[in-house]
PDB file of C-alpha atoms in Angstrom:
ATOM      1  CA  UNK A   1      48.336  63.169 -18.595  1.00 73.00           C
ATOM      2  CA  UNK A   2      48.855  66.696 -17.352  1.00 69.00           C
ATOM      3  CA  UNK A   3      48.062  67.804 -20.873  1.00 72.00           C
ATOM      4  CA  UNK A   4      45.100  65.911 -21.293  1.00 76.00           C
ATOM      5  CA  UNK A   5      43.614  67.011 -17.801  1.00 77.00           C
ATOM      6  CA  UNK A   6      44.109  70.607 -18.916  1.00 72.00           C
ATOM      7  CA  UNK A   7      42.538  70.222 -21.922  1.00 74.00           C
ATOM      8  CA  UNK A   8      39.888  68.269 -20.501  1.00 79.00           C
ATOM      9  CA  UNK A   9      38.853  70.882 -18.146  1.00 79.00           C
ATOM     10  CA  UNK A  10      39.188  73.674 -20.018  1.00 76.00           C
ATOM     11  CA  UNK A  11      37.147  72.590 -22.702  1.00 78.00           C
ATOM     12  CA  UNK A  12      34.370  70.940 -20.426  1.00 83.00           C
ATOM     13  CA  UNK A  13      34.234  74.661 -18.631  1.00 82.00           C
ATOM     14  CA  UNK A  14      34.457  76.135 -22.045  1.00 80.00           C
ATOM     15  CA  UNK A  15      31.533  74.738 -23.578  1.00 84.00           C
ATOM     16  CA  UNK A  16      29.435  74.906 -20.319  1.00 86.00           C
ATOM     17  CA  UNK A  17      30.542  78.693 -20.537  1.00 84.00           C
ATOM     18  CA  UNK A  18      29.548  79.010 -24.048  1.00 85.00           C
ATOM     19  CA  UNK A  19      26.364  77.416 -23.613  1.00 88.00           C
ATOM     20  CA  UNK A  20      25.076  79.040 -20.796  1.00 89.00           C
ATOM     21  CA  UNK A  21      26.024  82.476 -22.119  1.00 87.00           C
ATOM     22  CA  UNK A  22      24.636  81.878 -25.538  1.00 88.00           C
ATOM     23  CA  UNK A  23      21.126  80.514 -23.795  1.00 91.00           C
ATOM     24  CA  UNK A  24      20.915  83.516 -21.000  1.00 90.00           C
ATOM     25  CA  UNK A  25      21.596  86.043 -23.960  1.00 90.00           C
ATOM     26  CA  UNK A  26      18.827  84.471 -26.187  1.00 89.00           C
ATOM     27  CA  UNK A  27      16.672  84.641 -23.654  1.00 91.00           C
ATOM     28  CA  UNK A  28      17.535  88.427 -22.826  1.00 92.00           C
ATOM     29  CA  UNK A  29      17.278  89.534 -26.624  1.00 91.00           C
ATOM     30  CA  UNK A  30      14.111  87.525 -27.366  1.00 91.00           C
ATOM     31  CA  UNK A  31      12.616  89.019 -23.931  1.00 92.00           C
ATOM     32  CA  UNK A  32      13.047  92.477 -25.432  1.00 93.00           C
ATOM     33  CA  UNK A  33      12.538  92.232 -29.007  1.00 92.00           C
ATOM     34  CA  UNK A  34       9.093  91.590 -27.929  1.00 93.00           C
ATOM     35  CA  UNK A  35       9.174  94.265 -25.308  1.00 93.00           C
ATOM     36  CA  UNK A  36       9.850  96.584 -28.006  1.00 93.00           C
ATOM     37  CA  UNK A  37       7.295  94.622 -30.318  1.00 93.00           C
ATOM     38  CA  UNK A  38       4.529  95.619 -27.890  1.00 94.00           C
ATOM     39  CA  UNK A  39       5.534  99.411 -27.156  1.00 94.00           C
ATOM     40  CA  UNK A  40       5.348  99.659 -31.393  1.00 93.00           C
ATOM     41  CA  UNK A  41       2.356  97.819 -31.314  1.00 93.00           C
ATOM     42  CA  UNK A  42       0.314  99.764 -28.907  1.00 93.00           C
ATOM     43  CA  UNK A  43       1.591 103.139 -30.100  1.00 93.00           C
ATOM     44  CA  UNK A  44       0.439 102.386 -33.554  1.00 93.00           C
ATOM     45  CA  UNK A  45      -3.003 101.430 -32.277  1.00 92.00           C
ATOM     46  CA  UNK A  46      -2.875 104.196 -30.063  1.00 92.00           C
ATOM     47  CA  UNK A  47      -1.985 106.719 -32.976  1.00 92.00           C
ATOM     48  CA  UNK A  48      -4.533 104.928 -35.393  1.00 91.00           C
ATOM     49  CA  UNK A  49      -7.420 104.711 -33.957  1.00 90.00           C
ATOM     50  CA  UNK A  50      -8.615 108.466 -35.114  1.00 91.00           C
ATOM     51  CA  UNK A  51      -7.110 107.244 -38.664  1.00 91.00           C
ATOM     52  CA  UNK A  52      -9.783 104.247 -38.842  1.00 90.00           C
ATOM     53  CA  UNK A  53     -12.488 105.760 -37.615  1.00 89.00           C
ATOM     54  CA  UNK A  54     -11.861 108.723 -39.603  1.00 89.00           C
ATOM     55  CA  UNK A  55     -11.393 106.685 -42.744  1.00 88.00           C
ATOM     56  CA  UNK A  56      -8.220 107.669 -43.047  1.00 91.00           C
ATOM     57  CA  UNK A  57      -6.341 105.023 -45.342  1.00 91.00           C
ATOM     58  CA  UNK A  58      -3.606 106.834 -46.818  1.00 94.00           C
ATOM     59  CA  UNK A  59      -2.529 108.212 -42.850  1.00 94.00           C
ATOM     60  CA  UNK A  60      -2.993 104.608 -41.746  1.00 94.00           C
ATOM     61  CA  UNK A  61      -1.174 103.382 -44.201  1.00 94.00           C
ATOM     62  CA  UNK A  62       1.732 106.432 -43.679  1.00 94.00           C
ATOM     63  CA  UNK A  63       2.067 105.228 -39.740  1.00 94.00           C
ATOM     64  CA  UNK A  64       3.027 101.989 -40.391  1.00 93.00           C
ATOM     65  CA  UNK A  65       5.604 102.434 -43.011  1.00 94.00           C
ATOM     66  CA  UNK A  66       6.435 105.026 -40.663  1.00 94.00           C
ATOM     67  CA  UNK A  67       6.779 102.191 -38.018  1.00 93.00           C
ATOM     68  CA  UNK A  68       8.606  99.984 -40.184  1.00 92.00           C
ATOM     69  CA  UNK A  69      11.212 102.579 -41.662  1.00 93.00           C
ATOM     70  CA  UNK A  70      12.029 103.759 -38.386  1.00 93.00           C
ATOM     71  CA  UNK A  71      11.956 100.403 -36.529  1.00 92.00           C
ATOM     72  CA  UNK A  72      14.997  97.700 -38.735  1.00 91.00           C
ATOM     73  CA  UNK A  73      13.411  94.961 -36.842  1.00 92.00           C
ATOM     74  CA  UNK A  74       9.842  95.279 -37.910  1.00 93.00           C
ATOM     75  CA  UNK A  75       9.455  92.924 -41.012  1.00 93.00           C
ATOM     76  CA  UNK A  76       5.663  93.950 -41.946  1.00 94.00           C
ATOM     77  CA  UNK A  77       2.745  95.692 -40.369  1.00 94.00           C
ATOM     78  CA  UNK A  78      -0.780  95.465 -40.288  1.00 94.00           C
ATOM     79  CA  UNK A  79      -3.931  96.847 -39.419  1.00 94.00           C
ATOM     80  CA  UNK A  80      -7.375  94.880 -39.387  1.00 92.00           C
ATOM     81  CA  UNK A  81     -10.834  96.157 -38.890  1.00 89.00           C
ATOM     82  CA  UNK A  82     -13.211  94.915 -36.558  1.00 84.00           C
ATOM     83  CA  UNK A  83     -14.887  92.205 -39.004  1.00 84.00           C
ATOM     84  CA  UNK A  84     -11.104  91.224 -39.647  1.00 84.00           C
ATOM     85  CA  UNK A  85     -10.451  92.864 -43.318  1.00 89.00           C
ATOM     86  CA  UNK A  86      -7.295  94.436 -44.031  1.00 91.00           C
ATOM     87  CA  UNK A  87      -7.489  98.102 -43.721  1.00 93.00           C
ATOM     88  CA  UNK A  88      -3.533  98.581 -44.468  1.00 93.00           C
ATOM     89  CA  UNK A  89      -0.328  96.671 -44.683  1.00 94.00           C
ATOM     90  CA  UNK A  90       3.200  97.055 -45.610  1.00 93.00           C
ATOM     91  CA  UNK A  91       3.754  93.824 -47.864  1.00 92.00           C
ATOM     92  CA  UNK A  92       4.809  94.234 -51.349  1.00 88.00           C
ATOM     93  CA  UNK A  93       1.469  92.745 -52.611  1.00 85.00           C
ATOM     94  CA  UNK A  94      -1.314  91.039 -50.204  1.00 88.00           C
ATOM     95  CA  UNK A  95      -1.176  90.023 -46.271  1.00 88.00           C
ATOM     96  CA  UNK A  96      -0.366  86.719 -46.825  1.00 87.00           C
ATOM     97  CA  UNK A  97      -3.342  84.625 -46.118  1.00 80.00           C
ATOM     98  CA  UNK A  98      -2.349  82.396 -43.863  1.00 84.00           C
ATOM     99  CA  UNK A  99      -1.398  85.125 -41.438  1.00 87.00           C
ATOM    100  CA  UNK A 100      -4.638  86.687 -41.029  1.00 85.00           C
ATOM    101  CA  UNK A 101      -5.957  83.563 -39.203  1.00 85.00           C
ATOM    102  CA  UNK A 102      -2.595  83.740 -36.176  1.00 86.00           C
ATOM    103  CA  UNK A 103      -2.023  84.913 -33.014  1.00 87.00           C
ATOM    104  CA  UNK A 104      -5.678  86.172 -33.051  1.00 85.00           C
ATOM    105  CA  UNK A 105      -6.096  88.647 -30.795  1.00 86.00           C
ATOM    106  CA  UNK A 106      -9.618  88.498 -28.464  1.00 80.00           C
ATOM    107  CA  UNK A 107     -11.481  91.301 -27.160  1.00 71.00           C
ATOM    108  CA  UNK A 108     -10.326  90.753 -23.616  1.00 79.00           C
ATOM    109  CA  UNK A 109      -6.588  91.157 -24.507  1.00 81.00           C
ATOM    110  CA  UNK A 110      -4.157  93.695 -24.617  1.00 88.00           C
ATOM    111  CA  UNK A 111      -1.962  92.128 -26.685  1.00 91.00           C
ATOM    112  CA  UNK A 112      -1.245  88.911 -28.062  1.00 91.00           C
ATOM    113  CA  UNK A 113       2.527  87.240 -28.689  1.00 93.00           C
ATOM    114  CA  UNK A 114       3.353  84.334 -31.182  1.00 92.00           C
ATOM    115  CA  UNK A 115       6.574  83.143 -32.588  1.00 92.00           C
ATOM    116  CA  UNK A 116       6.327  82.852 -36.223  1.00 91.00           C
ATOM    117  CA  UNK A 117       8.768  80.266 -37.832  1.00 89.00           C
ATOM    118  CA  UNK A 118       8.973  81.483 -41.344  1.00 86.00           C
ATOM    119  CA  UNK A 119      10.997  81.411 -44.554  1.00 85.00           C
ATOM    120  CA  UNK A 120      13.012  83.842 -43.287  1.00 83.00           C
ATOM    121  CA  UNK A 121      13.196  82.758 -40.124  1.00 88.00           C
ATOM    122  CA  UNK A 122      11.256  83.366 -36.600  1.00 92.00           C
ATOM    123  CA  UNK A 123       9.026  86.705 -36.638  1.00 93.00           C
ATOM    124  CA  UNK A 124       7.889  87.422 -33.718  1.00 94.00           C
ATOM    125  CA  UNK A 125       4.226  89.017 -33.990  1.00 94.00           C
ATOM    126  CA  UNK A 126       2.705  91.161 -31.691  1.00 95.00           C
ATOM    127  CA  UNK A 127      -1.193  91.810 -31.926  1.00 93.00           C
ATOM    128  CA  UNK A 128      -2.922  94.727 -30.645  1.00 93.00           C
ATOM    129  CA  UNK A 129      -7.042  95.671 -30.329  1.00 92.00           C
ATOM    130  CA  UNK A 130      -7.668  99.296 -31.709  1.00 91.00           C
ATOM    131  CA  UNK A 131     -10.218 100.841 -28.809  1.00 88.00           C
ATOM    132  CA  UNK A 132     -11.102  97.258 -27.246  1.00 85.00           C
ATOM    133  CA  UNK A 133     -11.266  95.427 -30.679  1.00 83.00           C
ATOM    134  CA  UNK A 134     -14.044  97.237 -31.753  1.00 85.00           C
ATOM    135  CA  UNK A 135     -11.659  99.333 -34.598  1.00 87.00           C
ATOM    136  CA  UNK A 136      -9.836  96.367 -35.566  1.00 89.00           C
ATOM    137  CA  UNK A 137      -6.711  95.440 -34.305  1.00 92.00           C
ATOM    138  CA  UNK A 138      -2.469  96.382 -35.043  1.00 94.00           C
ATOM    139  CA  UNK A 139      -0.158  93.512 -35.653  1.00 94.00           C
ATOM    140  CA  UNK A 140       3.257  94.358 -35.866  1.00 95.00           C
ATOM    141  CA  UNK A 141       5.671  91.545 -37.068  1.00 94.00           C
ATOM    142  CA  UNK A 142       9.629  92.060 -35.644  1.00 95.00           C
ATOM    143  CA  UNK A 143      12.558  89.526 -37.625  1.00 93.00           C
ATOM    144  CA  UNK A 144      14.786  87.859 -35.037  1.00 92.00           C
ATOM    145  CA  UNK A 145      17.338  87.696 -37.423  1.00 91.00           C
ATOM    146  CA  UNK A 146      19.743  90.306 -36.017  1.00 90.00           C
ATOM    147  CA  UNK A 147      19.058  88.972 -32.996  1.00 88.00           C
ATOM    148  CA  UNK A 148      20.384  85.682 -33.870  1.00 89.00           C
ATOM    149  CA  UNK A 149      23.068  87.462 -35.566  1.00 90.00           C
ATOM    150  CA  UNK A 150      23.956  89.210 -32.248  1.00 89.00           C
ATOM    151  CA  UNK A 151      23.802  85.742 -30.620  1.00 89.00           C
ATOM    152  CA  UNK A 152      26.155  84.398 -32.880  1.00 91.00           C
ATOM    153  CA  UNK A 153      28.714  87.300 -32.808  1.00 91.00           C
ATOM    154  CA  UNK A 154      28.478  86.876 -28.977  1.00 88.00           C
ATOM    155  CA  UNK A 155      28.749  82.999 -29.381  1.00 88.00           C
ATOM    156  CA  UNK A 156      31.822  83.256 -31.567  1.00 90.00           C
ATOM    157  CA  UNK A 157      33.760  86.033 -29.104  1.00 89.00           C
ATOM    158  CA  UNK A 158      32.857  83.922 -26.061  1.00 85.00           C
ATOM    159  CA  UNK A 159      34.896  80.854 -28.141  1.00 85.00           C
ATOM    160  CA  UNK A 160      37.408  82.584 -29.422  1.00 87.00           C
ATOM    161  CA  UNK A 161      38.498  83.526 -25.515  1.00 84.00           C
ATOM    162  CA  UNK A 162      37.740  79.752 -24.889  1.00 80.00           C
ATOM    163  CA  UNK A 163      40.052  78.511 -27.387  1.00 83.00           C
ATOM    164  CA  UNK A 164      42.436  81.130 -26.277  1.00 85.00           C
ATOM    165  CA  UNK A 165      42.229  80.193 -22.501  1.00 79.00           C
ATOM    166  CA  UNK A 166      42.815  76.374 -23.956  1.00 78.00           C
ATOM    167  CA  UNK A 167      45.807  77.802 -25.521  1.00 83.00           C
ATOM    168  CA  UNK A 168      47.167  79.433 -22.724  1.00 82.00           C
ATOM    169  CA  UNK A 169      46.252  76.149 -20.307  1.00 75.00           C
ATOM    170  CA  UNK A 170      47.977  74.423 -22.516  1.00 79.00           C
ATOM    171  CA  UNK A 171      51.161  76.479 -22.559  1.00 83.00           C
ATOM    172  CA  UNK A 172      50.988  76.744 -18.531  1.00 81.00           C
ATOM    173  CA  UNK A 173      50.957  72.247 -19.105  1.00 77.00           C
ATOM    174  CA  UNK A 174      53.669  72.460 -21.104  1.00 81.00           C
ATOM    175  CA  UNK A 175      56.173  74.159 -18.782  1.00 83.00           C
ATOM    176  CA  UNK A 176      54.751  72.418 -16.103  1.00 79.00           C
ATOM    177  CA  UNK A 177      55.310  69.028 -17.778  1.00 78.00           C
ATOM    178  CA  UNK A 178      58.724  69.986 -18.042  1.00 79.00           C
ATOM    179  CA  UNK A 179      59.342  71.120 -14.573  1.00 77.00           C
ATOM    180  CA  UNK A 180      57.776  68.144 -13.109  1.00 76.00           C
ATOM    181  CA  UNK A 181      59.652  65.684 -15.672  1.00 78.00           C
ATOM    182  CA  UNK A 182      62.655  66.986 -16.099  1.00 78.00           C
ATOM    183  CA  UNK A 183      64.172  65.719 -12.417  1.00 77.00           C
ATOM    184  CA  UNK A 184      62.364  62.393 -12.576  1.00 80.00           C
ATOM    185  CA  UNK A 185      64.048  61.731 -16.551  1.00 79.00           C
ATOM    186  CA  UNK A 186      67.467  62.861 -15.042  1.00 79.00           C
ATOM    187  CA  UNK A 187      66.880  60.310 -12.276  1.00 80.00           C
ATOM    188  CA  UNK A 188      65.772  57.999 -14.774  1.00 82.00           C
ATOM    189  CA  UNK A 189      68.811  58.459 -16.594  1.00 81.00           C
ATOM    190  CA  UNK A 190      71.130  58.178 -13.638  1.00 79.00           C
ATOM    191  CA  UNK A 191      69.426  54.996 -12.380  1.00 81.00           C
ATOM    192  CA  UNK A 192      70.154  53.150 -15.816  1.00 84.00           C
ATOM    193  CA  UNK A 193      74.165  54.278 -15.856  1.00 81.00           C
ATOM    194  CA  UNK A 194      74.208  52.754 -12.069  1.00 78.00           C
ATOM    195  CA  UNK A 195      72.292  49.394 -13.460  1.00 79.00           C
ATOM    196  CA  UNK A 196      75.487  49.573 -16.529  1.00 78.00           C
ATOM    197  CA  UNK A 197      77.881  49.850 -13.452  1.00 77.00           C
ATOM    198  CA  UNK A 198      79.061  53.721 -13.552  1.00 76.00           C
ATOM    199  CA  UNK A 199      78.685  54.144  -9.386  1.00 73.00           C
ATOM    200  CA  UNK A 200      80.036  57.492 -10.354  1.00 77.00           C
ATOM    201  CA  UNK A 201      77.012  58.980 -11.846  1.00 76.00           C
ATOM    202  CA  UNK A 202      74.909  61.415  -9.537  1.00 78.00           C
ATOM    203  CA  UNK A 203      71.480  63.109  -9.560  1.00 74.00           C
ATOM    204  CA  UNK A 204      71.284  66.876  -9.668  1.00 74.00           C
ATOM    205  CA  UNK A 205      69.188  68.298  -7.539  1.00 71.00           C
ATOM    206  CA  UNK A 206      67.336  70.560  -8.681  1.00 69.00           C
ATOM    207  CA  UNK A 207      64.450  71.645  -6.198  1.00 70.00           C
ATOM    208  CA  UNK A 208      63.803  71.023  -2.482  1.00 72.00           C
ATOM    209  CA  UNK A 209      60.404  69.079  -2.764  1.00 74.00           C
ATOM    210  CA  UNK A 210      60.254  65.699  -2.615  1.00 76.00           C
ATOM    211  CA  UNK A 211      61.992  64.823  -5.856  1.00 74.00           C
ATOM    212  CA  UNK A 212      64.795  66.904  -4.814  1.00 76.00           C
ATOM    213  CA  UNK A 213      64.771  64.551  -1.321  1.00 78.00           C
ATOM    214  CA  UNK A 214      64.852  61.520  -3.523  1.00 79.00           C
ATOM    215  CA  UNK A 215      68.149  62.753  -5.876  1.00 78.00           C
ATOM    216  CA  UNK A 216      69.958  62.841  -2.287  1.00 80.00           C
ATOM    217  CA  UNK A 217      68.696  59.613  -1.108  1.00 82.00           C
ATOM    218  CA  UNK A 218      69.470  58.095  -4.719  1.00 79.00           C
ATOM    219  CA  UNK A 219      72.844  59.717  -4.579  1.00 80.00           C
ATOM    220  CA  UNK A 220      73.452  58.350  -0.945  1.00 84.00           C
ATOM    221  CA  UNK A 221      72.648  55.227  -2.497  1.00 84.00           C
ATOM    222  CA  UNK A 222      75.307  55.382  -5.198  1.00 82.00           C
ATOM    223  CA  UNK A 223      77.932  56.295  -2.943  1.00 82.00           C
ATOM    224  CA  UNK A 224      77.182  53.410  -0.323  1.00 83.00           C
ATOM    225  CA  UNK A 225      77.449  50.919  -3.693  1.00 81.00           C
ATOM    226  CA  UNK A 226      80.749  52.353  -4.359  1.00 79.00           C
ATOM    227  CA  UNK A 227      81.646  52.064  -1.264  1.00 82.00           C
ATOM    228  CA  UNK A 228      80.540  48.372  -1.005  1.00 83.00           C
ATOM    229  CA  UNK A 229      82.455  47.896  -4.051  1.00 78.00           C
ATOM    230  CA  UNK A 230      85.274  49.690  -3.408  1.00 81.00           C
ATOM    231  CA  UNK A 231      85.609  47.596   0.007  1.00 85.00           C
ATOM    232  CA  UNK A 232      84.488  44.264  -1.807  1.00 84.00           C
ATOM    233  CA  UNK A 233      87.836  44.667  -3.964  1.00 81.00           C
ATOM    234  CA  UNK A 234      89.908  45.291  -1.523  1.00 85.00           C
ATOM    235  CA  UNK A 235      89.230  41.959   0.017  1.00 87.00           C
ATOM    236  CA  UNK A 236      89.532  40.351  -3.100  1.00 88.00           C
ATOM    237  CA  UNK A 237      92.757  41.666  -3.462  1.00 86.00           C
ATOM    238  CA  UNK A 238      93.843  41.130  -0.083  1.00 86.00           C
ATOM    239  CA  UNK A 239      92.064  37.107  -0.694  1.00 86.00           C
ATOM    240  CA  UNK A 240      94.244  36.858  -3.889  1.00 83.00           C
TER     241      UNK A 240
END
């Protein structure tokens, strides 16, 4: 029983624990991956709005690989014009088409945020106007895959100290199984040679709690039985 309380409650907290941890530090990484989303984003709008207006292709094009090769998160980059053709990107052949038409950004925005759910799992993309919208706009796509990675590294280390706490709770049950067991099996054990008639057997006792108070009173018990027999034979004797 004292084992199974144990390992009841250090599981229940251990999972709660586990849980909790792995939800607050989602939330804390997801919070600023797309912090860092929209810094990238509006400093490559920033930087390219002289590049579109300039007709600058090749430059545009040079600041966003530049964005992606400095940046392991990004996953692709982006840059629209103001009638919503692609000016630059970093895929390996076209902007895939059913991108273009999310996470629009209006002209009243600053930026836009979507979560993408993708084949290679959530992207979150950040969208930002060039000059108001009226240059096009910067969308900067960042993988949450190390993120979840993170998460899981986190999630494991958190439940590997878990299962090492249950370890170690169960340990502490064991010895304290034994401590609380041990003088109620020697009573145990006493009782039964008294019930085969050995009035000599006696308790130990082996602490002063209650337990201990009971291997006196047990013992007392004995002794007042031997007595009683001890005096019962006499008068048989005597009677004989």
């Amino acid at each position: 029983k004292i084992l199974g309380m144990v390992a009841g409650l250090v599981s229940l907290t251990g999972v709660g624990v586990v849980l909790d941890v792995r939800a607050r530090l989602h939330r804390e990484l997801v919070a600023s991956l797309e912090t860092r989303g929209i810094a990238l984003a509006r400093d490559v709008a920033a930087r390219s709005a002289n590049l579109i207006l300039t007709e600058d292709p090749f430059g545009l094009y040079r600041l966003i690989r530049d964005t992606q090769a400095n940046n392991p998160d990004v996953r692709y980059a982006y840059v629209v014009d103001g009638d919503g053709r692609v000016l630059v990107h970093t895929f390996i052949r076209r902007v895939p088409p059913g991108l273009l038409s999310i996470n629009r950004v209006a002209d009243k925005d600053t930026y836009r945020v979507q979560v993408l759910a993708t084949e290679e799992g959530l992207v979150t993309d950040v969208g930002t106007p060039v000059l108001a919208g009226r240059a096009g706009t910067v969308h900067v796509g960042l993988s949450q895959r190390r993120l979840a990675a993170s998460v899981s590294r986190a999630t494991w280390a958190i439940a590997g100290m878990m299962l090492a706490a249950l370890l170690g709770g169960f340990a502490v049950a064991l010895v304290l199984t034994y401590v609380l067991t041990r003088p109620v099996v020697e009573l145990v054990g006493v009782a039964r040679a008294v019930g085969r008639g050995d009035l000599s057997a006696r308790a130990t006792r082996l602490s002063d709690d209650e337990i201990g108070e009971l291997a006196l009173a047990f013992n007392a018990m004995t002794e007042n039985l031997a007595s009683s027999k001890a005096d019962l034979l006499r008068r048989m004797r005597e009677l004989e």
